[in-house]
Short mmCIF file of C-alpha atoms in Angstrom, two decimals:
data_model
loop_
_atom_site.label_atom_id
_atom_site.label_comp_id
_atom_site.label_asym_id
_atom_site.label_seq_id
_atom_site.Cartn_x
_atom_site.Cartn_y
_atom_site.Cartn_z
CA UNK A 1 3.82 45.58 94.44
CA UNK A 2 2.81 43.57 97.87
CA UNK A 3 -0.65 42.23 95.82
CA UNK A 4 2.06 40.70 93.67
CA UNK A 5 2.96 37.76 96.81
CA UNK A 6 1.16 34.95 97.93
CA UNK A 7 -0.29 37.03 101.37
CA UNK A 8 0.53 39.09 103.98
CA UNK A 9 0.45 38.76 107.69
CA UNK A 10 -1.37 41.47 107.72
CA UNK A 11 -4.42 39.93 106.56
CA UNK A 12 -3.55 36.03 106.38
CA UNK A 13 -7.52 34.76 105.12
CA UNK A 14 -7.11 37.01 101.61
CA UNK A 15 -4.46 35.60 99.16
CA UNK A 16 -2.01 37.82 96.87
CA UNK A 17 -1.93 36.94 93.28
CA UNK A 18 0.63 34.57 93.95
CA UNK A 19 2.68 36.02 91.14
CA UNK A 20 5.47 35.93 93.71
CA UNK A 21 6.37 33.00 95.52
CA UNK A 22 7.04 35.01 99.51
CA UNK A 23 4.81 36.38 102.35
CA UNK A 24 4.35 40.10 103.41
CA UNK A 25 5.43 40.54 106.64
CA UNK A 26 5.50 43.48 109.22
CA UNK A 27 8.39 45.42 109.92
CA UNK A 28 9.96 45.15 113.55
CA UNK A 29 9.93 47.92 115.80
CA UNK A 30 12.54 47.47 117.98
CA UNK A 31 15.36 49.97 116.00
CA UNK A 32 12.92 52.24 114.20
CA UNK A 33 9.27 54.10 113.65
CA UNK A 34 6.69 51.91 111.91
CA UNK A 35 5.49 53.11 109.39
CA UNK A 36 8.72 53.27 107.47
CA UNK A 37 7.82 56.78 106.02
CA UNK A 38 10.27 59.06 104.23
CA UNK A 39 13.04 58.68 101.55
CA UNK A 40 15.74 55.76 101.32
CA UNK A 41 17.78 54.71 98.55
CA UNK A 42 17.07 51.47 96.61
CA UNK A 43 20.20 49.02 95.55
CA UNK A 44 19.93 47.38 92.42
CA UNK A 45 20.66 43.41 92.16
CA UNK A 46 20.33 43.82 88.29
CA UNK A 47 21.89 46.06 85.46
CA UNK A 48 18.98 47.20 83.86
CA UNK A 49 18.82 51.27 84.70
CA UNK A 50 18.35 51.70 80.97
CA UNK A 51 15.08 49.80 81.12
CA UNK A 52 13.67 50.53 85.08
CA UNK A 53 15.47 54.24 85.79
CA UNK A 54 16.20 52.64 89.48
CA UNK A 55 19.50 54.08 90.25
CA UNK A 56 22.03 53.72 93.53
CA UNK A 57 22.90 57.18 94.00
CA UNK A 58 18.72 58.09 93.98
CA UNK A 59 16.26 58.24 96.74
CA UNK A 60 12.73 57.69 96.52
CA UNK A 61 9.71 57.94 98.82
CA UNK A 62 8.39 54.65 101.10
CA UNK A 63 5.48 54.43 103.35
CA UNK A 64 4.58 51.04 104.40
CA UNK A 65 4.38 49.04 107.61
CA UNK A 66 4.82 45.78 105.95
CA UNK A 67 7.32 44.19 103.68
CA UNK A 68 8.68 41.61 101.30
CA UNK A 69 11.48 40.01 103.13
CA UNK A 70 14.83 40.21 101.18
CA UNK A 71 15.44 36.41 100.10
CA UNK A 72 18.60 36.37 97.16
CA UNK A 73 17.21 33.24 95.86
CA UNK A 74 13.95 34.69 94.83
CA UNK A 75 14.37 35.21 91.01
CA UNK A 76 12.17 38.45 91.42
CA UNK A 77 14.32 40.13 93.61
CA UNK A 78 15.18 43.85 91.50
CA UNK A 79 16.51 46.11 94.41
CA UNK A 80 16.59 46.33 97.91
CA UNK A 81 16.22 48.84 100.84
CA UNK A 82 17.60 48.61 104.12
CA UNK A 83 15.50 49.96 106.76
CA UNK A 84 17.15 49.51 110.36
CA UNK A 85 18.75 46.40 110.28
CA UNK A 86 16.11 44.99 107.93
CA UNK A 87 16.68 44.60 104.38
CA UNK A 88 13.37 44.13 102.16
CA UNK A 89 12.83 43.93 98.22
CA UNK A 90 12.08 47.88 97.35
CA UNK A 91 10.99 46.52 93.32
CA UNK A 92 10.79 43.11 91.67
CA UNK A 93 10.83 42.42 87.91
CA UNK A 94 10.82 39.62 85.70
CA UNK A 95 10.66 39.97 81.94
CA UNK A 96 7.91 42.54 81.16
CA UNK A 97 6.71 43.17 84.73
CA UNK A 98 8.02 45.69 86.70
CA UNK A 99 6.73 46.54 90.68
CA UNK A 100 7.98 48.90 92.80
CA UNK A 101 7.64 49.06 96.76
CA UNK A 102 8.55 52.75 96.83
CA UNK A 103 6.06 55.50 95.21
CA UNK A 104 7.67 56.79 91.89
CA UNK A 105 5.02 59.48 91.27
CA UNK A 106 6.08 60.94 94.56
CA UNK A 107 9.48 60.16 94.47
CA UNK A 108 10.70 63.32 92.37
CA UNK A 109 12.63 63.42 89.49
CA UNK A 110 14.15 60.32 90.40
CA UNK A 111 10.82 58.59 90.40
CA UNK A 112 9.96 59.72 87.03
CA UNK A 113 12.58 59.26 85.42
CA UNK A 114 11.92 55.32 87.05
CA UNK A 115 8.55 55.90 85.18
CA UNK A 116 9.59 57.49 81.96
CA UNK A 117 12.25 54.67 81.53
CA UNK A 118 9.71 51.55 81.99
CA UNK A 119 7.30 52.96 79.97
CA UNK A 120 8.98 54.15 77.19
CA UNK A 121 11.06 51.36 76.44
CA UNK A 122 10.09 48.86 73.48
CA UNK A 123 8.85 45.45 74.66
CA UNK A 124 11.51 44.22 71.93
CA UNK A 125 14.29 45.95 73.70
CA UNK A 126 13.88 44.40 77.36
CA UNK A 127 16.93 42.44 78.02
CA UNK A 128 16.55 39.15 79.69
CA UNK A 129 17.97 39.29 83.24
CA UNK A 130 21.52 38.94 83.65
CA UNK A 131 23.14 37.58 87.20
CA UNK A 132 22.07 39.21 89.92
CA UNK A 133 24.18 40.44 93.04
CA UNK A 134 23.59 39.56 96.29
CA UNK A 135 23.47 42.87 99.04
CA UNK A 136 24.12 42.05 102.88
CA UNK A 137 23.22 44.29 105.74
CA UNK A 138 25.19 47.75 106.16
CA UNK A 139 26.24 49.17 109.41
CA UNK A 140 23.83 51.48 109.01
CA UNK A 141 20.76 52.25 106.39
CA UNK A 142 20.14 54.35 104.13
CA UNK A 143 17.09 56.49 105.66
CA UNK A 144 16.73 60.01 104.78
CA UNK A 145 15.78 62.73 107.59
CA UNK A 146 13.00 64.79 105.51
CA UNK A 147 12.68 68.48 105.20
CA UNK A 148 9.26 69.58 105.21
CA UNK A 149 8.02 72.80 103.91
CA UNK A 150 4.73 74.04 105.33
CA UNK A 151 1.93 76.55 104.04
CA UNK A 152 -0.71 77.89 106.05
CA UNK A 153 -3.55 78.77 103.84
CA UNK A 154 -6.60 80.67 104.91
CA UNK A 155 -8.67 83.61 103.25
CA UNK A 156 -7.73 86.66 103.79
CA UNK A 157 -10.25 89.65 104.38
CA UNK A 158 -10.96 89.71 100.52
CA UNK A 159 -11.55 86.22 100.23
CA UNK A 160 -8.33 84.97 98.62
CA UNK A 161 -6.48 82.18 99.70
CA UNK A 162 -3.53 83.09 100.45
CA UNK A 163 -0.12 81.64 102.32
CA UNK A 164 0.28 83.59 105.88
CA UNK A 165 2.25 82.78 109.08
CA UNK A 166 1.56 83.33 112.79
CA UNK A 167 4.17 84.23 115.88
CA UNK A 168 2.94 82.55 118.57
CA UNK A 169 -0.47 81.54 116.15
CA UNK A 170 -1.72 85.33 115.62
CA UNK A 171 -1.45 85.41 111.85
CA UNK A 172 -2.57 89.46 111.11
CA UNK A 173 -0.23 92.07 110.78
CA UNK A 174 1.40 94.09 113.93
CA UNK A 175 -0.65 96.81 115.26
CA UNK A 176 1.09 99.96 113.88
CA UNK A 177 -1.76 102.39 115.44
CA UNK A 178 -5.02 103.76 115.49
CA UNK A 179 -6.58 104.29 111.74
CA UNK A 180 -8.07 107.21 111.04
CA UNK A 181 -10.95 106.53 108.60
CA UNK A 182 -13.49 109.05 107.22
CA UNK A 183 -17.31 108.74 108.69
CA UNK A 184 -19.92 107.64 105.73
CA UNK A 185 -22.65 109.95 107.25
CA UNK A 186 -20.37 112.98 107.02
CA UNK A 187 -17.78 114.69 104.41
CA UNK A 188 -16.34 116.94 107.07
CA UNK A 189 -15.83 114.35 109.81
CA UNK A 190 -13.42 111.76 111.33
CA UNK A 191 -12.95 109.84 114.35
CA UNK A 192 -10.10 107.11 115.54
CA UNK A 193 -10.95 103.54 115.30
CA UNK A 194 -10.09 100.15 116.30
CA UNK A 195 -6.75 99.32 114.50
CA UNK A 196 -7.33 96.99 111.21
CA UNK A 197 -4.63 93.98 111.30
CA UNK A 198 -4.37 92.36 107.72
CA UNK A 199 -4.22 88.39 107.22
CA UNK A 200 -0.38 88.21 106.66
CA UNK A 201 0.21 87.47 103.38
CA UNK A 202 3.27 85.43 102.05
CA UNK A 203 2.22 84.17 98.58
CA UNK A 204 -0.01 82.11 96.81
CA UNK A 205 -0.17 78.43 97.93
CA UNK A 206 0.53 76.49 94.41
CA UNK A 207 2.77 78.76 93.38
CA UNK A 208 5.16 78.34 96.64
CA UNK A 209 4.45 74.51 96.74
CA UNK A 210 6.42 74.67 93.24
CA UNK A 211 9.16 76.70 94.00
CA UNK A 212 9.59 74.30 97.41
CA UNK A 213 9.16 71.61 95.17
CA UNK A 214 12.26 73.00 92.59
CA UNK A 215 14.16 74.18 95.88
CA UNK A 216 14.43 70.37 97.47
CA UNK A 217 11.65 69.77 99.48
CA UNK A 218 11.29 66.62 101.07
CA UNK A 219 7.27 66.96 101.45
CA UNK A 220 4.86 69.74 101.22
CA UNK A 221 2.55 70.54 104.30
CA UNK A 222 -0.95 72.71 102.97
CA UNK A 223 -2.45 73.29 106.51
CA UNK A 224 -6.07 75.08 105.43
CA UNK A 225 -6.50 77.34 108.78
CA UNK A 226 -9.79 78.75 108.01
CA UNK A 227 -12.53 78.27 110.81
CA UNK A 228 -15.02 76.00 108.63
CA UNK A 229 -18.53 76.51 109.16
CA UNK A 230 -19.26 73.85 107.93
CA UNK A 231 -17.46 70.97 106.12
CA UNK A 232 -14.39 71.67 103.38
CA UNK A 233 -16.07 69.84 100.61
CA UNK A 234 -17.73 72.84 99.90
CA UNK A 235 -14.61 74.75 99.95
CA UNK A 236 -14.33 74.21 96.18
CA UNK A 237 -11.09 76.79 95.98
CA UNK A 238 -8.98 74.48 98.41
CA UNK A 239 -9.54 71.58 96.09
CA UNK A 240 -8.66 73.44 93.62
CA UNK A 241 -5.29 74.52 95.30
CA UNK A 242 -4.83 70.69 96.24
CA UNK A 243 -5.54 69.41 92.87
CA UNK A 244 -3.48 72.46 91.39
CA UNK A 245 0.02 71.61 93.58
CA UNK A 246 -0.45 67.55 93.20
CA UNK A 247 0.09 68.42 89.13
CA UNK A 248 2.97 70.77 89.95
CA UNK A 249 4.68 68.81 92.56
CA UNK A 250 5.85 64.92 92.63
CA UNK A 251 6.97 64.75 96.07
CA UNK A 252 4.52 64.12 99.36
CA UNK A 253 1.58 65.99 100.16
CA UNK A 254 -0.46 66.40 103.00
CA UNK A 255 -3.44 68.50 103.86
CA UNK A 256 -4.60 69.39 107.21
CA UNK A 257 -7.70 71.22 108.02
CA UNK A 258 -11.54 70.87 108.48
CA UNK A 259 -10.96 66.09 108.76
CA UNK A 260 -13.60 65.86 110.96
CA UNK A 261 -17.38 64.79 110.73
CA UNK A 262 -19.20 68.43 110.13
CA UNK A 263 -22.50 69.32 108.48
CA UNK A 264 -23.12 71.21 105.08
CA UNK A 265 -25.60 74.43 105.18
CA UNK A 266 -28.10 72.52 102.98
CA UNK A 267 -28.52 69.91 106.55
CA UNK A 268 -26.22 67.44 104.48
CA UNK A 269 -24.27 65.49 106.84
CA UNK A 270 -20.10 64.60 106.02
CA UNK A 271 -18.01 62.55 107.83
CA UNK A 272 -14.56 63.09 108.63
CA UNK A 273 -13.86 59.96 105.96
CA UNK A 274 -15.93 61.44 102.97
CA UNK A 275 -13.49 64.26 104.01
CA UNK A 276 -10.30 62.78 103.57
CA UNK A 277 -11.52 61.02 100.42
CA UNK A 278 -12.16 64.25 98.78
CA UNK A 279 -8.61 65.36 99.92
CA UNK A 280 -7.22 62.24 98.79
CA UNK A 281 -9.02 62.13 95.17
CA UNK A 282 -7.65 65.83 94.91
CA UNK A 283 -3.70 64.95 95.40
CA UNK A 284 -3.10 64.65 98.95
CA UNK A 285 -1.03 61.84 100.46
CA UNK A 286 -2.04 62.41 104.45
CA UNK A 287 -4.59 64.31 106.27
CA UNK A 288 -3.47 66.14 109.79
CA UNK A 289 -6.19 66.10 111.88
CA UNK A 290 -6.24 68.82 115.00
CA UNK A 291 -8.55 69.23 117.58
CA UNK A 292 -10.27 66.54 117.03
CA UNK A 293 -7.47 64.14 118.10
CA UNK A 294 -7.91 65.49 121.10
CA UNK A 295 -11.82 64.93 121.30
CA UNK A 296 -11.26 61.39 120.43
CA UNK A 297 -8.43 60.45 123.06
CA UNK A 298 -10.10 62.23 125.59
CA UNK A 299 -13.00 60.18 124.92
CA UNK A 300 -11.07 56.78 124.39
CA UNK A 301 -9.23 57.55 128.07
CA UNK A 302 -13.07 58.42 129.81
CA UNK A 303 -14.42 54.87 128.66
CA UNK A 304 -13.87 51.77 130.71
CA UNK A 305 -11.37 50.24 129.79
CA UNK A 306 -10.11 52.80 127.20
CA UNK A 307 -11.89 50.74 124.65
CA UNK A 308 -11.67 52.08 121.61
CA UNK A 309 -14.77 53.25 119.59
CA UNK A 310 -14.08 52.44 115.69
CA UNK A 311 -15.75 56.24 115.14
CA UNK A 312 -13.07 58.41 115.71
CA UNK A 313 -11.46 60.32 112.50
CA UNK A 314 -8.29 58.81 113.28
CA UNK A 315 -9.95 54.78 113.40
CA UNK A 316 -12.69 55.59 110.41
CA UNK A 317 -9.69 56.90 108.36
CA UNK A 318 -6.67 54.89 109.09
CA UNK A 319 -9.37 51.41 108.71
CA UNK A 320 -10.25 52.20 104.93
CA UNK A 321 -6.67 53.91 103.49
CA UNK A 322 -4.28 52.59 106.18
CA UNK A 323 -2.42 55.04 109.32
CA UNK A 324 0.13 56.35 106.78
CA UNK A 325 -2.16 58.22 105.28
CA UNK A 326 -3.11 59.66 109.12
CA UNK A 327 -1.59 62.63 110.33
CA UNK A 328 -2.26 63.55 114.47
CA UNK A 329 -1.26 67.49 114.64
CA UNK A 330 -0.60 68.49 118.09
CA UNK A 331 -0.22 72.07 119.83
CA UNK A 332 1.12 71.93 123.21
CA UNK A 333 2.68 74.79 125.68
CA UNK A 334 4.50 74.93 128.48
CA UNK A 335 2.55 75.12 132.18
CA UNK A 336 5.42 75.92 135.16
CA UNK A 337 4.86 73.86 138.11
CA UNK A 338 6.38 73.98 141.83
CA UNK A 339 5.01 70.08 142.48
CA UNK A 340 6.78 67.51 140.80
CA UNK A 341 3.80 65.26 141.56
CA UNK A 342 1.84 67.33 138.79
CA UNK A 343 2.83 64.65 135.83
CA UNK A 344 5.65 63.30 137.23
CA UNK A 345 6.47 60.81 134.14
CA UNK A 346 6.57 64.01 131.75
CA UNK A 347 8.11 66.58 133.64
CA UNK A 348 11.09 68.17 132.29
CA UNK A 349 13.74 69.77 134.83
CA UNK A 350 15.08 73.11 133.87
CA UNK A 351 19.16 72.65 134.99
CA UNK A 352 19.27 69.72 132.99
CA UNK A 353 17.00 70.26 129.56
CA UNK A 354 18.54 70.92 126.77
CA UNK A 355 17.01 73.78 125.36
CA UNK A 356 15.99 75.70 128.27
CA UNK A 357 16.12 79.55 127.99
CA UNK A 358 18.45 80.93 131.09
CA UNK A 359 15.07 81.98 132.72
CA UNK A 360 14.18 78.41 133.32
CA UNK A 361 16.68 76.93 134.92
CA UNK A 362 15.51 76.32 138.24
CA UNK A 363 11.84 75.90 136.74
CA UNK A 364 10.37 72.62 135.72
CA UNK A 365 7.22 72.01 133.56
CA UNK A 366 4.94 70.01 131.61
CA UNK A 367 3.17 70.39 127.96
CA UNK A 368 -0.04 70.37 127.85
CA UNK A 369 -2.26 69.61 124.90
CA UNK A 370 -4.38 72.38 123.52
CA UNK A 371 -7.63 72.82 120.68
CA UNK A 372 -8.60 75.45 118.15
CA UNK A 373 -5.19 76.55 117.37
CA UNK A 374 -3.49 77.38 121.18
CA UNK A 375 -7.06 78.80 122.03
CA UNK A 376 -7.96 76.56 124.42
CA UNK A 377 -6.30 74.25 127.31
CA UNK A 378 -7.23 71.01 127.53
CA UNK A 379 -6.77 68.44 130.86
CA UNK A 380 -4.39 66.23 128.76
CA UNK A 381 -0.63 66.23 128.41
CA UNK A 382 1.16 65.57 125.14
CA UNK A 383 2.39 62.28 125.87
CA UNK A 384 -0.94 60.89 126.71
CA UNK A 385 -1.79 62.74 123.17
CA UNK A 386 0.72 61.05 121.35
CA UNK A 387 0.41 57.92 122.45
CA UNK A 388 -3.61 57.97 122.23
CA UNK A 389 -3.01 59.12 118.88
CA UNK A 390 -1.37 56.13 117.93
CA UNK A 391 -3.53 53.59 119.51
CA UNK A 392 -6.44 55.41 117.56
CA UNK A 393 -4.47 54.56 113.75
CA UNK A 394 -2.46 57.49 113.57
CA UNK A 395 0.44 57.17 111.59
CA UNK A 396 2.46 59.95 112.30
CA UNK A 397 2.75 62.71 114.43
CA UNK A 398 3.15 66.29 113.57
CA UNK A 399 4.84 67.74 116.48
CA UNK A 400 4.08 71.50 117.10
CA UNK A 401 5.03 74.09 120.21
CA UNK A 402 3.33 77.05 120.36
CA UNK A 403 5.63 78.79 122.78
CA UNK A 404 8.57 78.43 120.14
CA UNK A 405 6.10 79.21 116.62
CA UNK A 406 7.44 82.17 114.97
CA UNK A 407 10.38 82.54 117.40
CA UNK A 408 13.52 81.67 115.49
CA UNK A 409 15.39 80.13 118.14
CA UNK A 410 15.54 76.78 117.52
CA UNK A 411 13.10 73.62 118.32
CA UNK A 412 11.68 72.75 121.88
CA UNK A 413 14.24 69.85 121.79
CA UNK A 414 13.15 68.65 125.38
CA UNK A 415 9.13 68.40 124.01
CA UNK A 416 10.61 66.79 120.72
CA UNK A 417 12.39 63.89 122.44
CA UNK A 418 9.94 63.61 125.16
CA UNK A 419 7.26 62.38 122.31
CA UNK A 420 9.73 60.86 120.03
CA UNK A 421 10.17 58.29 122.87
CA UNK A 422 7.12 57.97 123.75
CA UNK A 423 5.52 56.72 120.68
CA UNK A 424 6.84 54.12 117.78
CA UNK A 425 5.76 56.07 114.75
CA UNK A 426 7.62 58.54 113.10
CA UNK A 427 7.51 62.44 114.73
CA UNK A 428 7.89 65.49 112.58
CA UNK A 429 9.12 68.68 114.85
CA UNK A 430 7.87 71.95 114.03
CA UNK A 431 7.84 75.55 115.39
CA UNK A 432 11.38 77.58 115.91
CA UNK A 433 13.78 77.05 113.49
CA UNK A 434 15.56 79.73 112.15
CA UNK A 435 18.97 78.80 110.69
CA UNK A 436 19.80 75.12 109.20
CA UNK A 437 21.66 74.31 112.35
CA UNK A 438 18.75 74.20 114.10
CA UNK A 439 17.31 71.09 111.47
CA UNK A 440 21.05 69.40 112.24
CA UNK A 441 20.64 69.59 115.91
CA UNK A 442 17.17 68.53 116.16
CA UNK A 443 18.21 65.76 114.11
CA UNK A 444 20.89 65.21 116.07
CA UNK A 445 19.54 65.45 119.31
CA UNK A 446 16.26 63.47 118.87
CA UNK A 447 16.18 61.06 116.31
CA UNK A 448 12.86 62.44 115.00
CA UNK A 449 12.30 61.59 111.51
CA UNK A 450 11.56 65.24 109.65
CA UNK A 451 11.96 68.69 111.27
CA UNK A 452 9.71 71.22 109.95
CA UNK A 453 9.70 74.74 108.76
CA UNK A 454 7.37 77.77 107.38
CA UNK A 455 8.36 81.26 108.15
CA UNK A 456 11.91 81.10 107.21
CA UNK A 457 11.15 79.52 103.95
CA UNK A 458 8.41 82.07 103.00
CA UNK A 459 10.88 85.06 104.05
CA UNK A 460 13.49 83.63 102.27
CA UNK A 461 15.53 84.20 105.33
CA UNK A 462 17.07 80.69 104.99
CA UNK A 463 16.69 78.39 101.60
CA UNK A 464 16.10 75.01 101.77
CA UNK A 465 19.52 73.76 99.55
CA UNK A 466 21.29 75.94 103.25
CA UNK A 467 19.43 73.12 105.03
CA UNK A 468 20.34 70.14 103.34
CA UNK A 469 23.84 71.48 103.07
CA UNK A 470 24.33 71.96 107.06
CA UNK A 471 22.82 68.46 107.23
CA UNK A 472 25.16 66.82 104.60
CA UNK A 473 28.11 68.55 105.96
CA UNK A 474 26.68 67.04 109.53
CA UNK A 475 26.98 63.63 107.47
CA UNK A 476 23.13 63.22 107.91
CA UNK A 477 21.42 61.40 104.92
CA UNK A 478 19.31 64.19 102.44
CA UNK A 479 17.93 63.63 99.45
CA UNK A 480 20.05 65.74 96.71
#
């Protein structure tokens, strides 16, 4: 829609079409996480729903930094959103053209019906515009808290990808005992050996991205956990799944695993970009990128003056298909300290956090960030993290904790708010959940803008229409 306008501010030397007679301007950040990312509903100023499909009582799917300001003399004005106390054009129309702010091909049914309407609607049988209303600023907006569902994929021991899920990361099967297993030399023979622990297996990946899909999910998370060799654009099969759930879903998709710069067997060299463009081309919205985020801050904090390098996955990236489409993972842990000089800014005091168990009340601690899944500890805290992340182009942040993954007890709400106010894009919480109270008071308690889940949803232990029932009977916004 934005090529549509004159310019933008975010590039003022290349002109728009000039279709539209207004400037693209940034969003402020003082009320809210820039990138506006997530659902919001769209008001119409016209009655047309016949011809456009835009409805009041829909939601559809934004991610933008920058916006057309809302001006009601502007005879392209269609429908608005309200983000914060901003209110910005979310489509504009006149006659036979028809632009939309918000992404209807992600947007769900809502956004195709938006597309089916438009397009299959004789040129003959567009109505000329009738008056339009005016829309003022509500108390509060319309922004919906999303509910993500999240698949980890690997290959199992056969080779098939498959949908598993770790406590505390370990993804194989409980040790149930020593297997006895019959020697190949011998018919007559046996002997004990080391215990074989399956990759846990929960379903096939496209398969469960549709039923999340029909269930109500807000976005779809494919996290590809396999250690690559080399890079994932010769992982043919999890292109295939990508390419497979973008056709069977219409809602957001991202794809974490392998963004980084890697080399193919054949000496071929692939940078973290060619990467994400292969991801992208497939289907995906984002990319989460891991360990690597934490290479590149690291880095970015050793050089003088914390310059930054324009190399890093997140910068390369974020430069050519803009930070919403970047993803910074993190996995940090608790590490119990007696000095309260250790990190003093980020400490967080057992007798008054708010989701300390009743063993930590007289502790305090820090988080600090980790690589290869939890593996290994790294000298940098999850604030510094976060907010290197988003000085490197990151868009969001994917909020992990691996001492609450696979628990069921609820989210590390302390480590949640800790880097939701640290940073001014939007935070996703994962790891804990096991009942939909524990979206409500995560929601509640931190402002973050999606809460996460995997296990619970693959069990079937809780659904996802439980979820956005707790929240709408918490009179948080969901997307029905």
């Amino acid at each position: 829609m934005q090529v549509l306008f004159e310019s933008s501010t975010e590039n003022p030397d290349t002109k728009g079409l000039g279709i539209v007679s207004a400037t693209i301007e940034e969003f402020g950040r003082e009320d809210k996480a820039v990138p506006h990312m997530g659902w919001n509903s769209a008001e119409p100023l016209l009655d047309d729903e016949a011809e456009t499909g835009v409805s009041k009582t829909s939601a559809y799917y934004f991610v933008h930094s920058f916006r057309a300001p809302y001006d009601p003399s502007n005879d392209w004005a269609h429908s608005t959103t309200q983000y914060g106390q901003e209110l910005f054009l979310a489509s504009v129309r006149k006659g036979n053209v028809f632009a939309t702010q918000f992404h209807p091909e992600k947007s769900g049914e809502a956004g195709l019906r938006v597309l089916k309407a438009w397009l299959s609607t004789p040129l003959d049988a567009l109505k000329a515009p009738t008056q339009r209303t005016t829309r003022t600023l509500a108390t509060e907006d319309g922004f919906i808290r999303r509910v993500i569902a999240c698949m980890d994929v690997r290959a199992n021991d056969e080779g098939d990808l498959v949908v598993t899920k770790g406590d505390q990361y370990d993804v194989r099967e409980k040790e149930t005992g020593p297997k006895t297993e019959v020697a190949p030399t011998s018919g007559s023979s046996s002997r004990p050996s080391s215990p074989t622990r399956a990759v846990r297996n929960l379903g096939k990946p496209v398969a469960l991205a549709k039923a999340y899909y029909d269930a109500g999910a807000d976005e779809i998370c494919l996290l590809n956990i396999t250690s690559f060799r080399s890079s994932p654009l010769v992982d043919q099969p999890m292109l295939a799944v990508v390419r497979a759930a973008a056709a069977e879903t219409f809602v957001p998709l991202t794809i974490g695993g392998g963004i980084k710069d890697a080399v193919d067997p054949d000496g071929t060299p692939r940078t973290a970009l060619e990467v994400a463009g292969a991801y992208f081309r497939a289907g995906a919205d984002k990319v989460s990128i891991g360990s690597e985020a934490v290479v590149a801050v690291e880095a970015m904090l050793a050089r003088p003056g914390q310059t930054l390098s324009g190399t890093s996955p997140m910068e390369t990236i974020s430069h050519v298909y803009g930070r919403q489409a970047v993803v910074v993972s993190i996995d940090p842990r608790k590490v119990y300290v007696t000095d309260s000089a250790d990190h003093a800014d980020e400490l967080v005091f057992g007798n008054v956090a708010i989701s300390a168990r009743p063993d930590e009340r007289d502790k305090m601690w820090w988080y600090q960030a980790t690589t290869q899944g939890g593996r290994t500890n790294r000298p940098l805290s999850v604030v510094q993290l976060a907010k290197g992340a988003e000085r490197l182009g990151a868009g969001e942040i994917l909020l992990n904790s691996i001492d609450r993954d696979g628990t069921n007890i609820g989210y590390d709400l302390d480590l949640v708010r800790l880097v939701k106010n640290a940073v001014k894009i939007p935070v996703v919480a994962s790891s804990g959940a096991g009942k939909p109270s524990d979206f409500v008071e995560v929601f509640e308690k931190t402002g973050v803008e999606a809460a996460l889940a995997a296990g619970i949803f693959h069990r079937k232990e809780v659904q996802i229409p439980d979820v956005k029932t707790a929240l709408e009977e918490a009179r948080i916004n969901v997307r029905k």
